[in-house]
CSV table of C-alpha atoms and ligand atoms in Angstrom, one decimal:
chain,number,residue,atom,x,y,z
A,1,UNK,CA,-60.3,53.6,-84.2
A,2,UNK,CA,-57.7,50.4,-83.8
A,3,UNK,CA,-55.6,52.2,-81.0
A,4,UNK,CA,-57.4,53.3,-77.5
A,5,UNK,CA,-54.6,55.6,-75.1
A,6,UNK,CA,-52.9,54.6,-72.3
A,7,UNK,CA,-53.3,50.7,-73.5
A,8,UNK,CA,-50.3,48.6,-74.4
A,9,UNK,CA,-50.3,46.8,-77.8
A,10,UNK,CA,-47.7,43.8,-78.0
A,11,UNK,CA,-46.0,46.1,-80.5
A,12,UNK,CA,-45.6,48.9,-77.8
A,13,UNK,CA,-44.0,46.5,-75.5
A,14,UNK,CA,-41.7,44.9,-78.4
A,15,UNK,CA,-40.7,48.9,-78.7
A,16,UNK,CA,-40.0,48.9,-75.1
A,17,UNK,CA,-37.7,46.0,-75.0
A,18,UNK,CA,-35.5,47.1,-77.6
A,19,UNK,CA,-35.1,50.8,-76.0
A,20,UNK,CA,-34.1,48.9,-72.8
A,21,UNK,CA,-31.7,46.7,-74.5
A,22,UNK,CA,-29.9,49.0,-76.8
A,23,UNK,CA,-30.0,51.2,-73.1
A,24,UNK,CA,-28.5,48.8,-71.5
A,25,UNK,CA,-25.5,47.8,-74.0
A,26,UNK,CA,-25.2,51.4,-74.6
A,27,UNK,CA,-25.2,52.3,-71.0
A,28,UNK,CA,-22.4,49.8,-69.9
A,29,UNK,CA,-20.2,50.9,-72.4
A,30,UNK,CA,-20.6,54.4,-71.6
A,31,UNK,CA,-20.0,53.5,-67.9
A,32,UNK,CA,-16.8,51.4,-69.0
A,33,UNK,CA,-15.2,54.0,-71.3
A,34,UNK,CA,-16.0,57.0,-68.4
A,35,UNK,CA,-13.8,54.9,-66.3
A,36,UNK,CA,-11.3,53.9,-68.7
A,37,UNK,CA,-10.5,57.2,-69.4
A,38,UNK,CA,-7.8,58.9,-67.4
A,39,UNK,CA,-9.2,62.1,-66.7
A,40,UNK,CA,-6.8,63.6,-64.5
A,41,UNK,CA,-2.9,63.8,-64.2
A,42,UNK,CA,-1.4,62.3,-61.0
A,43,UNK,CA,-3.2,62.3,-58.1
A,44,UNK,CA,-1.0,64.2,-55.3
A,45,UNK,CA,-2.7,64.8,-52.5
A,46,UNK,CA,-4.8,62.4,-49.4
A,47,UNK,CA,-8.0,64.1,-50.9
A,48,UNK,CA,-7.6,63.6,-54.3
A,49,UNK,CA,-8.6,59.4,-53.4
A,50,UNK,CA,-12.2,60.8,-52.4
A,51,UNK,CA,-12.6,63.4,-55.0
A,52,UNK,CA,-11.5,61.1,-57.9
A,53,UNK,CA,-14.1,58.1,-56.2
A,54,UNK,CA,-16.6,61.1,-56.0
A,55,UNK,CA,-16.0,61.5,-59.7
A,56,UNK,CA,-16.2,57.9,-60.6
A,57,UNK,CA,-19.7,57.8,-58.8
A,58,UNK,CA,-21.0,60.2,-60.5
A,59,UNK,CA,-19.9,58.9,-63.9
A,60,UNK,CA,-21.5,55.7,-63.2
A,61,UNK,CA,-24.8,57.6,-62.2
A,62,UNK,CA,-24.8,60.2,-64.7
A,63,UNK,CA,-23.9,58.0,-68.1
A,64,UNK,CA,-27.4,55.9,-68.3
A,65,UNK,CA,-29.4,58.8,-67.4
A,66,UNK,CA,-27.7,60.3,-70.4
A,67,UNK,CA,-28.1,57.5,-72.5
A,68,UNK,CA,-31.4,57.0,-71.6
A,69,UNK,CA,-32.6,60.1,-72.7
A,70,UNK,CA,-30.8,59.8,-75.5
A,71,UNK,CA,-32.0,56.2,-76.5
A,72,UNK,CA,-35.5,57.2,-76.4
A,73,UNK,CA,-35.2,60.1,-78.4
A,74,UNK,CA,-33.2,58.9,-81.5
A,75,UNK,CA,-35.7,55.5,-81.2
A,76,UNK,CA,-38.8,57.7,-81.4
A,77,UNK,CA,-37.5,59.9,-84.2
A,78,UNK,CA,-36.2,57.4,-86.3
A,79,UNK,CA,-39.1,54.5,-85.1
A,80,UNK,CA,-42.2,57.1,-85.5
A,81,UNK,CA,-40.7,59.8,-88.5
A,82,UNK,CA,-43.4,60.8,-90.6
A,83,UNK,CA,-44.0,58.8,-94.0
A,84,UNK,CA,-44.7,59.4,-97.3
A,85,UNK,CA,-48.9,60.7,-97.1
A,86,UNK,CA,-48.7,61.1,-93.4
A,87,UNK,CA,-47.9,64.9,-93.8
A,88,UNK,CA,-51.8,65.8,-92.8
A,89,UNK,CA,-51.9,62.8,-90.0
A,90,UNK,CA,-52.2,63.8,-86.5
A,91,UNK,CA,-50.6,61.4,-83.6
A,92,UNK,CA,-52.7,60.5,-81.4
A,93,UNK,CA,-54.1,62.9,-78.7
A,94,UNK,CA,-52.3,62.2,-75.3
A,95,UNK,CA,-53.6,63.4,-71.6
A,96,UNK,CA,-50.6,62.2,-69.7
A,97,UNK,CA,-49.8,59.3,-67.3
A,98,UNK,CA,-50.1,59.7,-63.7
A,99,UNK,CA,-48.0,57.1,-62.9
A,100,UNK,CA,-45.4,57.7,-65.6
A,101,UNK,CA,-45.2,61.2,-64.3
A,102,UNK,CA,-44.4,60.3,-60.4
A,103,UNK,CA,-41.9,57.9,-61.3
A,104,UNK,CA,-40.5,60.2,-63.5
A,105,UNK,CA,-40.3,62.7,-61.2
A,106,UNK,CA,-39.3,60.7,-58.4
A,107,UNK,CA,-36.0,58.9,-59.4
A,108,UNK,CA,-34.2,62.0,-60.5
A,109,UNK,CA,-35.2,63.3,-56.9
A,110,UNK,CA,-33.9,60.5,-55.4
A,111,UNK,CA,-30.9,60.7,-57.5
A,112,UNK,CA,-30.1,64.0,-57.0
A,113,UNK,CA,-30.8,63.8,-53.3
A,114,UNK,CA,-28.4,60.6,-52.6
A,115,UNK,CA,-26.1,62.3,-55.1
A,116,UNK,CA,-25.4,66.2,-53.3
A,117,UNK,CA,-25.6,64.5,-49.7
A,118,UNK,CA,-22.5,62.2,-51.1
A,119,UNK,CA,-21.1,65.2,-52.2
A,120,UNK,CA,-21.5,67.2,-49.5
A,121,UNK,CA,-19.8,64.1,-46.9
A,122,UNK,CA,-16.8,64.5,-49.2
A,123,UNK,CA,-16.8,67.8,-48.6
A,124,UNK,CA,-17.0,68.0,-44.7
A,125,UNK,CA,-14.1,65.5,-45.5
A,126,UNK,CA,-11.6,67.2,-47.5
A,127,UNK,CA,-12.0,70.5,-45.4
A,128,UNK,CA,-11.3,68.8,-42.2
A,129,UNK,CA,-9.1,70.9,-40.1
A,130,UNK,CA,-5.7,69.6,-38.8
A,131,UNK,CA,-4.2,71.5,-36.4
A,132,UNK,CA,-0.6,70.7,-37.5
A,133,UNK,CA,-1.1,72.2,-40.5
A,134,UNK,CA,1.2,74.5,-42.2
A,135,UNK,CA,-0.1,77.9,-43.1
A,136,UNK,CA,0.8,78.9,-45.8
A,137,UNK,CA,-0.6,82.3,-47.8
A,138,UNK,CA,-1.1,82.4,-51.7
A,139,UNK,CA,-1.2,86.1,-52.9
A,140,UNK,CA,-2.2,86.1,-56.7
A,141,UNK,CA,-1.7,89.1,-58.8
A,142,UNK,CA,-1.4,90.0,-62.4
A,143,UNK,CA,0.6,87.7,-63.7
A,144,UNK,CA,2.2,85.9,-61.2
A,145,UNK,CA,1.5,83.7,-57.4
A,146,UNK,CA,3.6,84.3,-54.5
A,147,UNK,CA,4.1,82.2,-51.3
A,148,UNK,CA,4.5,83.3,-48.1
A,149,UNK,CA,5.7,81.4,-45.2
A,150,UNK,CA,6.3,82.0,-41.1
A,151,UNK,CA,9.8,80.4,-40.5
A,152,UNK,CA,11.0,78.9,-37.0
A,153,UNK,CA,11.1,82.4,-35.3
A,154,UNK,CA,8.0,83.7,-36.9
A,155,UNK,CA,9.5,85.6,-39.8
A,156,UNK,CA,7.2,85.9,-42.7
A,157,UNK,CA,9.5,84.2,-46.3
A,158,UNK,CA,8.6,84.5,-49.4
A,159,UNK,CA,9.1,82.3,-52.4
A,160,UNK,CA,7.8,82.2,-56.1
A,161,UNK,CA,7.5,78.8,-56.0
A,162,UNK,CA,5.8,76.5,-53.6
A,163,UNK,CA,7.4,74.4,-51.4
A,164,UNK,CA,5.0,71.7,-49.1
A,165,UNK,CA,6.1,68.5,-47.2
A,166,UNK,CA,4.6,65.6,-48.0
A,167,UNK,CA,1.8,64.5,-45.7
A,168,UNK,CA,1.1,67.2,-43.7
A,169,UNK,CA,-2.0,69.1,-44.4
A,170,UNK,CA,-1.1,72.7,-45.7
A,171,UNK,CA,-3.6,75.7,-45.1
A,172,UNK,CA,-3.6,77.8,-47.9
A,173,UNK,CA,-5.0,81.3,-47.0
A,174,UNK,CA,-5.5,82.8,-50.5
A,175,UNK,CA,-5.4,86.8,-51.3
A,176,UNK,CA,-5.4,88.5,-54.3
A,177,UNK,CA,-3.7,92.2,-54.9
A,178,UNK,CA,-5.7,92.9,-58.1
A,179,UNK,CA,-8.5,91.3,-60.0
A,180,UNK,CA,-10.1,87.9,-59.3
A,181,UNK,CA,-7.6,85.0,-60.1
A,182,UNK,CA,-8.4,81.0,-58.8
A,183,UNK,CA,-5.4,79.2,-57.2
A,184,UNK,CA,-5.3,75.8,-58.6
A,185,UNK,CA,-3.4,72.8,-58.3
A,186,UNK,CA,-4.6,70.2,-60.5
A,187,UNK,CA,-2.9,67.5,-58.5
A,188,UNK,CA,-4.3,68.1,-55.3
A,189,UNK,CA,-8.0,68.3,-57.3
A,190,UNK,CA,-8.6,71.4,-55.4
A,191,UNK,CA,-9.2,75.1,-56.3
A,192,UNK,CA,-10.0,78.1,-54.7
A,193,UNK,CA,-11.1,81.7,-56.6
A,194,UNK,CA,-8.1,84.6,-55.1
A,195,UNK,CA,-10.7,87.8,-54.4
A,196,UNK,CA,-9.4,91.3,-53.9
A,197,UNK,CA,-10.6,92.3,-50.4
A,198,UNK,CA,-11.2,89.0,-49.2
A,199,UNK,CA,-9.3,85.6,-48.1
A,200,UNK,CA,-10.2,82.5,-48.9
A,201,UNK,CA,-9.3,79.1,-47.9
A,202,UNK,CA,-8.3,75.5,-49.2
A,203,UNK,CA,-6.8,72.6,-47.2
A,204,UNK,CA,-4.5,69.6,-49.6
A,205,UNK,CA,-2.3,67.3,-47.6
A,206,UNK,CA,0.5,66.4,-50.2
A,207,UNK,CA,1.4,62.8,-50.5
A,208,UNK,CA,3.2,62.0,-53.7
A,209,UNK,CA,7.0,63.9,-53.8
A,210,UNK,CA,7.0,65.7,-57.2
A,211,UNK,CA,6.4,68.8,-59.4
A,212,UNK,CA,3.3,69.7,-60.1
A,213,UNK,CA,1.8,73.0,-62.5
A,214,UNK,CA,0.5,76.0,-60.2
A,215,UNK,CA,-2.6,77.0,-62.7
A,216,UNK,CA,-4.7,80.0,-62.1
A,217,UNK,CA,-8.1,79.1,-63.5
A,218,UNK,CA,-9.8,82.5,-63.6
A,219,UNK,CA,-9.7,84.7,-66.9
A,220,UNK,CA,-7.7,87.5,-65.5
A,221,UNK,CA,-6.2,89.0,-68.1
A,222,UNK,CA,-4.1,89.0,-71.0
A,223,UNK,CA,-1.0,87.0,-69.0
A,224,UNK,CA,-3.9,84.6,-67.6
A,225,UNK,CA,-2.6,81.5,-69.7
A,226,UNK,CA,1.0,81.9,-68.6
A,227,UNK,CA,0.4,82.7,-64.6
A,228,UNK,CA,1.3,78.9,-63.8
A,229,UNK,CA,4.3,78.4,-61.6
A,230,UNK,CA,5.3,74.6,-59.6
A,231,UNK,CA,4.1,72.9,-56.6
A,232,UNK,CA,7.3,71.3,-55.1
A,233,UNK,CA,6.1,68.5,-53.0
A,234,UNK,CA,9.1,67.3,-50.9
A,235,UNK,CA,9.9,65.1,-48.1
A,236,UNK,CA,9.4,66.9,-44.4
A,237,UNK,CA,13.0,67.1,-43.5
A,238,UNK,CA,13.9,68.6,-47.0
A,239,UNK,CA,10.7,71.2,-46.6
A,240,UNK,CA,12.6,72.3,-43.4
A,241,UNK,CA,16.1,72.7,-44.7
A,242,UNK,CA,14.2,74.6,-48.1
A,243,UNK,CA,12.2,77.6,-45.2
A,244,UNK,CA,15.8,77.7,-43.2
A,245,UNK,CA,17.7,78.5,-46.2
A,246,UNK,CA,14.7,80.6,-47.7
A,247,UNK,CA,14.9,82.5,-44.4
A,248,UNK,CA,18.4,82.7,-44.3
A,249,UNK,CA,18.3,84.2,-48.4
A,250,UNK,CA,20.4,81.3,-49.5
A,251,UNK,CA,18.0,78.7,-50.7
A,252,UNK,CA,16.4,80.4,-54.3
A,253,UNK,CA,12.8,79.6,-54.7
A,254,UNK,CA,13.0,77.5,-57.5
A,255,UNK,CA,16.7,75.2,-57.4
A,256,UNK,CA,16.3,72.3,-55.5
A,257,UNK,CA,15.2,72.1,-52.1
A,258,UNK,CA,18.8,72.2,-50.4
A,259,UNK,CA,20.7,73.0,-53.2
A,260,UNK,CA,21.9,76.3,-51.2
A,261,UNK,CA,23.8,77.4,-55.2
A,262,UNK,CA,23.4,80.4,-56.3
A,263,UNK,CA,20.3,80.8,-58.4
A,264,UNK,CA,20.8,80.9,-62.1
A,265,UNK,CA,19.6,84.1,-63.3
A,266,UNK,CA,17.5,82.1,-66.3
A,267,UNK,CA,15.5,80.2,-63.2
A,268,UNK,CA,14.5,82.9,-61.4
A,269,UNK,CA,13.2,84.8,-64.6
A,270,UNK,CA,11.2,81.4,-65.4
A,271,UNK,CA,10.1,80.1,-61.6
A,272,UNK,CA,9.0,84.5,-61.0
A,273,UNK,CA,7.0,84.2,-64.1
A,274,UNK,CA,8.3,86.9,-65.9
A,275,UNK,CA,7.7,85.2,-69.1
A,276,UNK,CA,3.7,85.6,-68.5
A,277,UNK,CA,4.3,89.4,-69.6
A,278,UNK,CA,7.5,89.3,-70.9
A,279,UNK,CA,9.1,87.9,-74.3
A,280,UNK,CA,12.7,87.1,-74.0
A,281,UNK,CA,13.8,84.8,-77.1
A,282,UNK,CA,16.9,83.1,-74.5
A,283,UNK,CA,14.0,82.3,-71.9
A,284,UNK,CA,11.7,81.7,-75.0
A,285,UNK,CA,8.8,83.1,-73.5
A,286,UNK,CA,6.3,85.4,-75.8
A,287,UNK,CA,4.2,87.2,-73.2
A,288,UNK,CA,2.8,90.5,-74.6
A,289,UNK,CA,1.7,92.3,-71.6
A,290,UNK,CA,5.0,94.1,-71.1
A,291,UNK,CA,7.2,95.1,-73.3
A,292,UNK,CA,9.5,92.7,-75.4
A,293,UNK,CA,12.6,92.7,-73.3
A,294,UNK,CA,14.9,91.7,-76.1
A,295,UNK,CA,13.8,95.5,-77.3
A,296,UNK,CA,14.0,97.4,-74.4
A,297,UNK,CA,16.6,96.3,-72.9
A,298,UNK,CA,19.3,96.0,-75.4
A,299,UNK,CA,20.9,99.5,-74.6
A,300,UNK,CA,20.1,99.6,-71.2
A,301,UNK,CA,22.4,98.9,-68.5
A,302,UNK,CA,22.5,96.8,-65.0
A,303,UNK,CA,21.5,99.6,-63.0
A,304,UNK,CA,18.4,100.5,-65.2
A,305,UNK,CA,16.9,96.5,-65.6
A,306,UNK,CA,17.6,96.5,-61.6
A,307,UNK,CA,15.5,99.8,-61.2
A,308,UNK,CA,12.7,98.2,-63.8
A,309,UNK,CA,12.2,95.2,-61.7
A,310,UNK,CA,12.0,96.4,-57.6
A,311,UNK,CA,10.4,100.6,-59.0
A,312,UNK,CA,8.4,99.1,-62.5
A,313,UNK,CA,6.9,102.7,-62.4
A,314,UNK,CA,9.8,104.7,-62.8
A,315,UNK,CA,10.0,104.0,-66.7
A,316,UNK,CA,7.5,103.4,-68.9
A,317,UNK,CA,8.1,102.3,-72.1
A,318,UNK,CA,6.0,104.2,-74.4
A,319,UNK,CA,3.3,102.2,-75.7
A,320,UNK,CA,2.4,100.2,-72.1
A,321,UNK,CA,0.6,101.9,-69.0
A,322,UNK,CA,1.9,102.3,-65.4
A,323,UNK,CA,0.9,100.0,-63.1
A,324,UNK,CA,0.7,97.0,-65.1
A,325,UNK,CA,3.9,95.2,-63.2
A,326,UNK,CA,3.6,93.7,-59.7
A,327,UNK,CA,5.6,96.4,-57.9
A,328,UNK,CA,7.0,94.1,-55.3
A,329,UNK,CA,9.3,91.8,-56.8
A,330,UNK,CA,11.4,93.8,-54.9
A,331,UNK,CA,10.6,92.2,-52.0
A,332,UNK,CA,9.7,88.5,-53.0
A,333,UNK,CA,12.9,88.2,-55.1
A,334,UNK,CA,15.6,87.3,-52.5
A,335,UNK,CA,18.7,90.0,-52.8
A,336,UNK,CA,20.5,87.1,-55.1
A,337,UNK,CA,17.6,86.1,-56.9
A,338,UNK,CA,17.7,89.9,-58.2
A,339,UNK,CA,21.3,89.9,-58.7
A,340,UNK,CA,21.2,86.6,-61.0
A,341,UNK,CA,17.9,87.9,-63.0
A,342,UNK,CA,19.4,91.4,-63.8
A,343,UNK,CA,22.9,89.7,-64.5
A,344,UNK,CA,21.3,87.6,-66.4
A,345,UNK,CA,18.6,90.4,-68.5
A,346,UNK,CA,21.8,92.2,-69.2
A,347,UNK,CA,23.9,89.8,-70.9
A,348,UNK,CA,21.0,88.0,-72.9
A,349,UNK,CA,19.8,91.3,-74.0
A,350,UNK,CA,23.2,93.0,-74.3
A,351,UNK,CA,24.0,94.3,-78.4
B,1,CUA,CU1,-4.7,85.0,-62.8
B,1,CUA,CU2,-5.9,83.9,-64.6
C-alpha cells in the first residue's frame, strides 16, 4: 500500500506537465496548420467574410479540445501499458473526482454555449433581409437547375445559367420538380436543400465579378455529379443589359453577358447540362442516364432531335424509361438556343 487515491505523487504531477506541454506544442500547430490551409475556393459573396471568420473560430476552438483528448489518451496507453508479469495486476480502484467531474462538465458547456450563440448571430446576419433584392427562383430537377427571372415589365425569363449583379443581395426562392436536390454555390458559402412541394430560401449578395460552379449537393440520382452549371457574377449595368436581352430572346444564357451573338449550339448543350445524362464524344460528356446521343442520333434527322428535346416522351429509345428527361426544355431554351443545339446534335452526330 505505497499509493493512497485521489493524492498527487511528484511523479503524477511530472506526468501532468508533460501532457500539458506536448498539448500545448501540439495544439498550436494544429491551430496554425487549420489556418494555413485554404479550405475554400474564392470567397464571392458579403457573407462569405463572416462565414469563413465563423469557420476560423471554430478551428481555433475545436483543434486543442481535439488534441487534448488525444494527448491524454496516447500518453496513458503508451505511459501505463501493461508490462511483462503485470498480466494478473489490477490498477488501482477509482471512485471518481467531484471536482474533476464539474470542471469537466462545465467547459465544454461553456464552450458549446458561447460557440452556437456565435453561430446563431452569424446567422441572423447572413439572412438579413434587403428589400432591394433581386428575386430570383432556382427550380432543380433531374439533372439540371434553371433560373427564373421577372424582367422590367414583370415577364417571368428563364436562363440555364445564372446571372447576378454584383452587390446587391439576390433572393433565391428554391423549388424542385422531382426528388430532393440542394442548390449550392460554393462561392457564396451558402446552400439550400430544393424539396418537391415546398420552397425554400437563401439570401448571397455577390461581390467578386466571376464564374463560379453551380453544385447540387444532394445524392439525387445517377446524373447527381454532373448537375453543376455557373454562377455569372457581373457588374449591375451588365446584369441589366443580360435580363433585357434574355427578355427580348437575344442574349443566350450562357455567352457573355451582352454578347447579343447567336448562341453556339455546343454552349447551349454544355451551359443546359445535357451532358449530366447525355454522352456526346464532340461535347465530351459521358452521362449514362439517357441514351448515348452519338448512337441515337446518327440516323435521325433535325426534325426528330427537335421533337426529342421540347416532347422527350414521344420516343423512347428502347432500353431507358419515359419520363426520365425534364420535359420543359422546351420552354427554358430560348427559340435560338433550340435552333443552335439541334443544328448543332445533327451535324456532330450526322454518319
Ligand atoms: Cu440534383 Cu444531386
Amino acid at each position: 500500500m505505497d499509493s493512497e487515491h485521489n493524492t498527487s505523487t511528484p511523479e503524477d504531477r511530472s506526468h501532468v506537465k508533460a501532457l500539458l506541454a506536448i498539448g500545448v506544442i501540439a495544439s498550436a500547430i494544429g491551430i496554425a496548420l487549420g489556418l494555413l490551409i485554404d479550405w475554400f475556393p474564392t470567397q464571392a459573396s458579403e457573407e462569405g467574410k463572416q462565414i469563413d471568420t465563423l469557420w476560423d473560430v471554430l478551428i481555433i476552438c475545436s483543434v486543442p479540445v481535439f488534441v487534448l483528448v488525444m494527448t491524454v489518451v496516447l500518453y496513458s496507453v503508451w505511459r501505463y501499458r501493461m508490462k511483462p508479469g503485470e498480466e494478473h495486476k489490477d490498477g488501482p480502484p477509482i471512485h471518481g473526482n467531484t471536482r474533476l467531474e464539474i470542471i469537466w462538465t462545465a467547459i465544454p458547456a461553456i464552450i458549446l454555449v458561447a460557440l452556437c450563440s456565435y453561430a446563431y448571430v452569424v446567422l441572423t446576419q447572413v439572412e438579413e433581409a434587403d428589400a432591394r433584392a433581386l428575386n430570383v427562383t432556382v427550380v432543380g430537377q433531374q439533372f439540371t437547375w434553371t433560373f427564373y427571372y421577372k424582367d422590367s415589365s414583370g415577364k417571368t425569363v428563364s436562363s440555364p445559367q445564372l446571372y447576378v449583379p454584383r452587390g446587391r443581395q439576390v433572393n433565391f426562392t428554391v423549388e424542385s420538380d422531382d426528388v430532393i436536390h440542394d442548390f449550392w454555390v460554393p462561392a457564396f458559402r451558402l446552400k439550400i436543400d430544393a424539396v418537391p412541394g415546398i420552397r425554400t430560401h437563401l439570401r448571397a449578395t455577390p461581390k467578386t465579378v466571376g464564374q463560379y460552379p453551380v453544385v447540387c449537393a444532394e445524392l439525387c440520382g445517377l446524373g447527381h455529379a454532373a448537375m453543376r452549371q455557373t454562377a455569372h457574377v457581373v457588374e449591375p449595368a451588365d446584369f441589366d443589359k443580360w435580363l433585357r436581352e434574355r427578355a427580348a430572346g437575344a442574349a443566350p444564357g450562357g455567352a457573355a453577358p451582352g454578347g447579343g451573338a447567336a448562341p453556339s449550339g455546343k454552349q447551349v448543350f454544355n451551359d443546359s447540362g445535357c451532358g449530366a445524362c447525355h454522352a456526346l464524344a464532340d461535347a465530351g460528356t459521358t452521362g449514362g442516364v439517357g441514351p448515348d446521343l452519338d448512337d441515337v442520333l446518327a440516323d435521325k434527322d433535325a426534325a426528330f432531335i427537335e421533337q426529342s428535346i421540347v416532347d422527350p416522351n414521344a420516343v423512347i429509345t428502347p432500353g431507358f424509361s419515359a419520363n426520365i428527361m425534364p420535359p420543359n426544355f422546351g420552354q427554358t431554351l430560348q427559340p435560338a438556343e433550340l435552333d443552335a443545339v439541334v443544328k448543332y446534335l445533327d451535324e456532330v452526330t450526322g454518319k
